Structures are given as structure tokens and as C-alpha cells.
Short mmCIF file of C-alpha atoms in Angstrom, two decimals:
data_model
loop_
_atom_site.label_atom_id
_atom_site.label_comp_id
_atom_site.label_asym_id
_atom_site.label_seq_id
_atom_site.Cartn_x
_atom_site.Cartn_y
_atom_site.Cartn_z
CA MET A 6 18.94 15.73 12.75
CA THR A 7 18.01 14.64 9.25
CA ASP A 8 20.86 13.55 7.04
CA ASN A 9 20.09 15.14 3.67
CA LYS A 10 22.47 12.72 1.97
CA LEU A 11 20.00 9.92 2.61
CA PRO A 12 17.36 9.30 -0.05
CA GLU A 13 13.91 10.70 0.70
CA ILE A 14 11.40 8.11 1.89
CA VAL A 15 8.21 8.72 -0.10
CA THR A 16 5.14 6.91 1.25
CA VAL A 17 2.18 6.08 -1.00
CA PRO A 18 -1.22 5.67 0.71
CA CYS A 19 -3.46 2.63 0.89
CA PHE A 20 -6.91 2.29 -0.69
CA SER A 21 -8.37 4.85 1.70
CA GLY A 22 -6.22 7.55 0.10
CA ALA A 23 -5.29 9.03 3.49
CA PRO A 24 -1.73 10.33 4.01
CA TRP A 25 0.50 8.26 6.28
CA GLU A 26 0.98 9.26 9.91
CA LEU A 27 4.74 9.55 9.58
CA GLU A 28 5.39 10.21 13.27
CA GLN A 29 4.45 6.58 13.99
CA LEU A 30 7.40 5.29 11.94
CA LYS A 31 9.88 5.73 14.77
CA ALA A 32 12.78 3.79 13.24
CA LEU A 33 12.71 6.09 10.20
CA GLN A 34 12.57 9.45 11.95
CA HIS A 35 16.23 10.27 11.22
CA ARG A 36 15.49 10.11 7.49
CA PRO A 37 13.74 12.64 5.26
CA LEU A 38 10.12 11.55 4.95
CA ARG A 39 7.16 12.69 2.93
CA THR A 40 3.65 11.47 2.29
CA MET A 41 0.68 12.48 0.15
CA ARG A 42 -3.07 12.13 -0.22
CA LEU A 43 -4.24 10.16 -3.23
CA PRO A 44 -6.23 12.09 -5.83
CA GLU A 45 -9.93 11.37 -6.08
CA GLU A 46 -11.87 9.38 -8.68
CA LEU A 47 -8.98 8.10 -10.83
CA ASP A 48 -9.84 4.66 -12.19
CA ASN A 49 -6.51 3.64 -13.75
CA ILE A 50 -3.29 2.65 -11.98
CA GLU A 51 -1.18 4.41 -14.61
CA ASN A 52 -2.91 7.69 -13.75
CA TYR A 53 -1.97 7.18 -10.10
CA ALA A 54 1.60 6.44 -11.18
CA ASP A 55 1.59 9.75 -13.08
CA PHE A 56 0.47 11.44 -9.86
CA VAL A 57 3.38 9.87 -7.94
CA ALA A 58 5.77 11.00 -10.67
CA ASN A 59 4.64 14.57 -10.06
CA GLN A 60 5.10 14.17 -6.29
CA VAL A 61 8.77 13.14 -6.64
CA LYS A 62 9.84 15.34 -9.55
CA ASP A 63 11.89 17.58 -7.25
CA LEU A 64 13.87 14.66 -5.78
CA SER A 65 17.19 13.35 -7.07
CA SER A 66 17.21 10.30 -4.78
CA TYR A 67 14.26 8.57 -3.15
CA VAL A 68 12.76 5.26 -2.04
CA LEU A 69 9.08 4.50 -2.62
CA VAL A 70 7.18 2.79 0.19
CA GLY A 71 3.70 1.73 -0.85
CA ASP A 72 1.06 0.03 1.29
CA SER A 73 -1.75 -2.11 -0.17
CA PHE A 74 -3.26 -0.11 -3.07
CA GLY A 75 -0.25 2.22 -2.72
CA ALA A 76 2.02 -0.79 -3.25
CA VAL A 77 0.38 -1.46 -6.62
CA VAL A 78 0.80 2.19 -7.59
CA SER A 79 4.44 2.15 -6.47
CA LEU A 80 5.08 -1.04 -8.41
CA ALA A 81 3.54 0.45 -11.55
CA TYR A 82 5.70 3.54 -11.24
CA ALA A 83 8.86 1.50 -10.59
CA THR A 84 8.36 -0.47 -13.82
CA ARG A 85 9.05 2.79 -15.66
CA GLN A 86 12.61 2.75 -14.27
CA PRO A 87 12.37 6.41 -13.19
CA LYS A 88 15.50 8.44 -12.57
CA GLY A 89 16.31 8.89 -8.88
CA LEU A 90 14.48 5.81 -7.62
CA GLU A 91 16.90 3.96 -5.33
CA GLY A 92 14.64 1.31 -3.82
CA LEU A 93 11.11 -0.02 -3.55
CA VAL A 94 9.20 -1.27 -0.50
CA MET A 95 5.73 -2.82 -0.82
CA SER A 96 3.37 -4.24 1.79
CA GLY A 97 0.06 -5.99 1.15
CA GLY A 98 0.39 -5.36 -2.58
CA PHE A 99 0.02 -7.35 -5.78
CA ALA A 100 0.97 -7.26 -9.45
CA ALA A 101 -2.38 -8.59 -10.71
CA ASN A 102 -5.87 -8.90 -9.23
CA PRO A 103 -5.47 -11.29 -6.26
CA VAL A 104 -9.20 -11.71 -5.57
CA THR A 105 -10.21 -15.12 -6.91
CA ASN A 106 -13.12 -15.92 -4.59
CA PRO A 107 -16.34 -15.56 -6.69
CA LEU A 108 -18.41 -14.43 -3.70
CA LEU A 109 -15.86 -11.77 -2.76
CA LYS A 110 -15.74 -10.57 -6.37
CA ALA A 111 -19.51 -10.34 -6.48
CA ARG A 112 -19.65 -8.34 -3.26
CA ILE A 113 -17.01 -5.92 -4.50
CA ASN A 114 -18.84 -5.46 -7.81
CA ALA A 115 -22.10 -4.89 -5.97
CA ALA A 116 -20.55 -1.95 -4.10
CA ARG A 117 -21.08 0.31 -7.09
CA LEU A 118 -24.83 -0.04 -6.55
CA LEU A 119 -24.70 1.13 -2.94
CA PRO A 120 -24.03 4.88 -2.69
CA GLY A 121 -24.74 7.21 0.19
CA PRO A 122 -25.82 5.65 3.50
CA LEU A 123 -25.68 2.15 2.00
CA TYR A 124 -22.03 2.65 1.08
CA ARG A 125 -21.17 3.53 4.67
CA ALA A 126 -23.46 0.97 6.29
CA ILE A 127 -22.88 -2.04 4.04
CA THR A 128 -19.91 -1.67 1.69
CA LEU A 129 -17.48 -0.23 4.23
CA ARG A 130 -18.47 -2.73 6.90
CA PHE A 131 -17.83 -5.56 4.47
CA HIS A 132 -14.54 -3.99 3.39
CA ALA A 133 -13.42 -3.60 7.01
CA SER A 134 -14.19 -7.28 7.63
CA SER A 135 -12.09 -8.27 4.62
CA LEU A 136 -9.13 -6.32 6.04
CA ALA A 137 -9.39 -7.72 9.57
CA SER A 138 -7.17 -10.30 11.24
CA PRO A 139 -7.18 -11.97 14.67
CA HIS A 140 -3.94 -10.13 15.50
CA ASP A 141 -5.16 -6.54 15.02
CA GLY A 142 -6.13 -5.96 18.63
CA ASP A 143 -2.73 -7.06 19.94
CA GLY A 144 -0.72 -4.53 17.96
CA GLU A 145 1.40 -1.64 19.17
CA ILE A 146 -1.64 0.44 18.32
CA PRO A 147 -4.65 -1.86 18.82
CA TRP A 148 -6.71 -1.95 15.63
CA SER A 149 -10.29 -3.04 14.88
CA LYS A 150 -12.89 -3.36 12.14
CA GLN A 151 -14.47 -0.16 13.41
CA LYS A 152 -11.20 1.75 13.05
CA SER A 153 -10.83 0.50 9.48
CA ARG A 154 -14.38 1.56 8.67
CA ASP A 155 -13.83 4.97 10.26
CA LEU A 156 -10.66 5.41 8.17
CA PHE A 157 -12.70 5.02 4.99
CA VAL A 158 -15.68 7.05 6.18
CA GLU A 159 -13.37 9.97 6.93
CA ASN A 160 -11.15 9.76 3.85
CA THR A 161 -12.78 7.88 0.97
CA PRO A 162 -15.77 9.28 -0.95
CA PHE A 163 -18.00 6.70 -2.62
CA LYS A 164 -16.90 7.63 -6.16
CA SER A 165 -13.24 7.34 -5.21
CA TYR A 166 -13.86 3.92 -3.63
CA ILE A 167 -15.48 2.65 -6.83
CA SER A 168 -12.80 4.20 -9.06
CA ARG A 169 -9.93 2.72 -7.04
CA ALA A 170 -11.58 -0.70 -7.04
CA LYS A 171 -11.80 -0.55 -10.84
CA ALA A 172 -8.16 0.54 -11.06
CA ALA A 173 -6.88 -2.17 -8.73
CA PHE A 174 -8.84 -5.06 -10.20
CA SER A 175 -8.08 -4.21 -13.83
CA ALA A 176 -4.32 -3.78 -13.28
CA ASN A 177 -1.89 -6.48 -14.43
CA TYR A 178 1.85 -5.84 -14.22
CA LEU A 179 3.08 -9.43 -14.26
CA ASP A 180 4.80 -8.99 -17.63
CA ARG A 181 6.47 -5.77 -16.50
CA LEU A 182 7.93 -6.92 -13.18
CA LYS A 183 11.23 -7.65 -14.93
CA ASN A 184 11.56 -3.91 -15.62
CA ILE A 185 12.00 -3.09 -11.93
CA ASN A 186 15.73 -2.56 -11.50
CA VAL A 187 16.11 -1.41 -7.88
CA PRO A 188 16.40 -3.39 -4.61
CA THR A 189 12.89 -4.35 -3.58
CA LEU A 190 11.48 -5.39 -0.22
CA ILE A 191 8.12 -7.14 0.01
CA ILE A 192 6.65 -7.02 3.52
CA THR A 193 3.94 -9.61 4.11
CA PRO A 194 1.66 -10.08 7.13
CA SER A 195 1.29 -13.61 8.43
CA TYR A 196 -2.51 -13.43 8.09
CA ASP A 197 -4.20 -11.80 5.10
CA LYS A 198 -7.49 -13.16 3.77
CA LEU A 199 -7.83 -10.30 1.25
CA ILE A 200 -4.41 -10.65 -0.40
CA GLY A 201 -3.23 -14.26 -0.49
CA GLU A 202 0.26 -15.78 -0.56
CA LYS A 203 0.22 -16.03 -4.36
CA ALA A 204 0.49 -12.25 -4.74
CA ALA A 205 3.83 -12.02 -2.94
CA LYS A 206 5.21 -15.07 -4.77
CA GLN A 207 4.36 -13.54 -8.14
CA MET A 208 6.29 -10.38 -7.27
CA LEU A 209 9.23 -12.33 -5.87
CA ASP A 210 9.41 -14.47 -8.99
CA GLY A 211 9.14 -11.50 -11.33
CA ILE A 212 11.35 -8.85 -9.68
CA HIS A 213 15.00 -9.75 -10.04
CA ASP A 214 16.40 -8.12 -6.90
CA SER A 215 13.58 -8.75 -4.43
CA THR A 216 13.29 -10.23 -0.95
CA GLU A 217 10.33 -10.93 1.32
CA ILE A 218 9.92 -10.46 5.04
CA ILE A 219 6.90 -11.98 6.79
CA ILE A 220 5.93 -10.24 10.02
CA GLU A 221 4.41 -12.84 12.32
CA ASN A 222 1.14 -12.25 14.16
CA THR A 223 0.03 -9.40 11.90
CA GLY A 224 -2.75 -8.82 9.38
CA HIS A 225 -3.36 -6.69 6.30
CA MET A 226 -3.64 -3.53 8.41
CA PHE A 227 -0.22 -4.02 10.05
CA ARG A 228 1.01 -0.59 8.99
CA PHE A 229 -1.66 0.79 11.34
CA SER A 230 -1.51 -1.83 14.11
CA HIS A 231 2.27 -2.49 14.16
CA PRO A 232 3.88 0.73 12.84
CA GLU A 233 7.07 0.43 14.91
CA THR A 234 7.80 -3.14 13.82
CA TYR A 235 6.86 -2.23 10.25
CA ALA A 236 9.22 0.76 10.22
CA ALA A 237 12.05 -1.25 11.80
CA LYS A 238 11.89 -3.80 8.97
CA ILE A 239 12.11 -1.01 6.41
CA GLU A 240 15.02 0.62 8.24
CA LYS A 241 16.98 -2.64 8.27
CA PHE A 242 16.42 -3.04 4.53
CA LEU A 243 17.52 0.53 3.85
CA GLU A 244 20.66 0.10 5.93
CA GLN A 245 21.62 -3.14 4.21
CA ARG A 246 20.68 -2.41 0.61
CA ILE A 247 20.28 1.32 0.01
CA ASP A 248 22.56 3.30 2.36
#
């Protein structure tokens, strides 16, 4: 039975925009949970933060849990010090554009020139490769490049992909990290060639009450491949710092 005295766990989707599959988060099932689908074609992180604000306006107590792009949105919203926010959990996120490889930048920028079949055949295959790790297939739910590509084909229109890329790569919250005033957990996979180690360090250095947990033998898609382990880490944090 759900204990309504516990803060609501509000999950913010990754770059695909797809709502979380909450039933996979077994360690959190005794808590009130909600998810959402990201709006389409917004190209500014602050606009996504406004959307989250509308999603939680009926809540007096909640914890934001953001994954990847959703972590950036959650971070942006938390810098506003909103009423009712009790804690923040971020995985695979960043406070400023973490992509420094010139070739990777060029490929991402080229995506805007590849709509329709080219978007699905080229851009999403490249994106899926950027998300992949050697540990994906050994997860609680075996993951693959094809599953990542299918996630985007089913949930992410071309214009939304381009808009979210613009939003993510133009965002910079380094100077506002000090405004986050709630306990913060940063969950990091042990292997992530898209988001490097620097991103987590920047958030740890900038957020006063923050800790990091590295989940060994996982990659950027660990919310999908290792949902039980992922949820258990969040539950431990909630028990120790929020409850």
C-alpha cells in the first residue's frame, strides 16, 4: 500500500521524450510515482523546466528523478528552488554541454540536414551507437543499439530531436548550481562515452549537498538495462536523506 506521507517520486524522461516504465522500478513501488511525456519541439531547457513546473503544481512534497536529458531539465528546475521539492536525483546528466569531441559535434549538427528516412537510417543509428556500452547486453533487461534506435523511432519525431539537441547543447547552468538547496544524488554509469566524467564532477563541485554513486558494469542506458539496481540506489538515497 502506498504511504501518502512519502513525497511523490516524479520522473522526467530522457532525450527520447518517452514516459518511464514505472513498473520496472521495483524498489520504489511502495512510493507514489508519476511520469510524463516530454512536449514536442521545445528548443530551450527553461521551457522544459516550465513544463515540469506545471506537472508538479498539485504536489506539496516531491522528489525529481531525471535521466539524461531529463536530468538537465530537472537540474534547471531545481535551481529555481521551487516550493515542495524535497530532493533531486540525476543520472547521465550534465550542467553544461559535455560534448567536446569535434567529430561528434559535427555529426550532431549534421543531423538537422537529415529528415525523414535519413533521420531514421543515419541519425538514429549514430545516436544509438553513442549511447551504447559493452555492458548493455548483460543487464537485468538486456539492451542493444537496436532497442535504443527503436525507442527513438517510436517516440521522437525529427523536429523534436533537433529541438532537444539545440536545447541541451546551448544550456549552461554551472553558475546556478549553487542555487540547488535540496539533497542531490548523482548516479553515474561506469562506462559512458557520450557523457564523460567531467560532467558529474562539475555537478558535484557546484551543488552543495550532493553525492555520487557509480554503478559498475553499466552504460548510459542503465535505466533501461539495469532498472532494479537503478531503483535500489534511489531507494537507499531516499531512505537515508529524504524520509
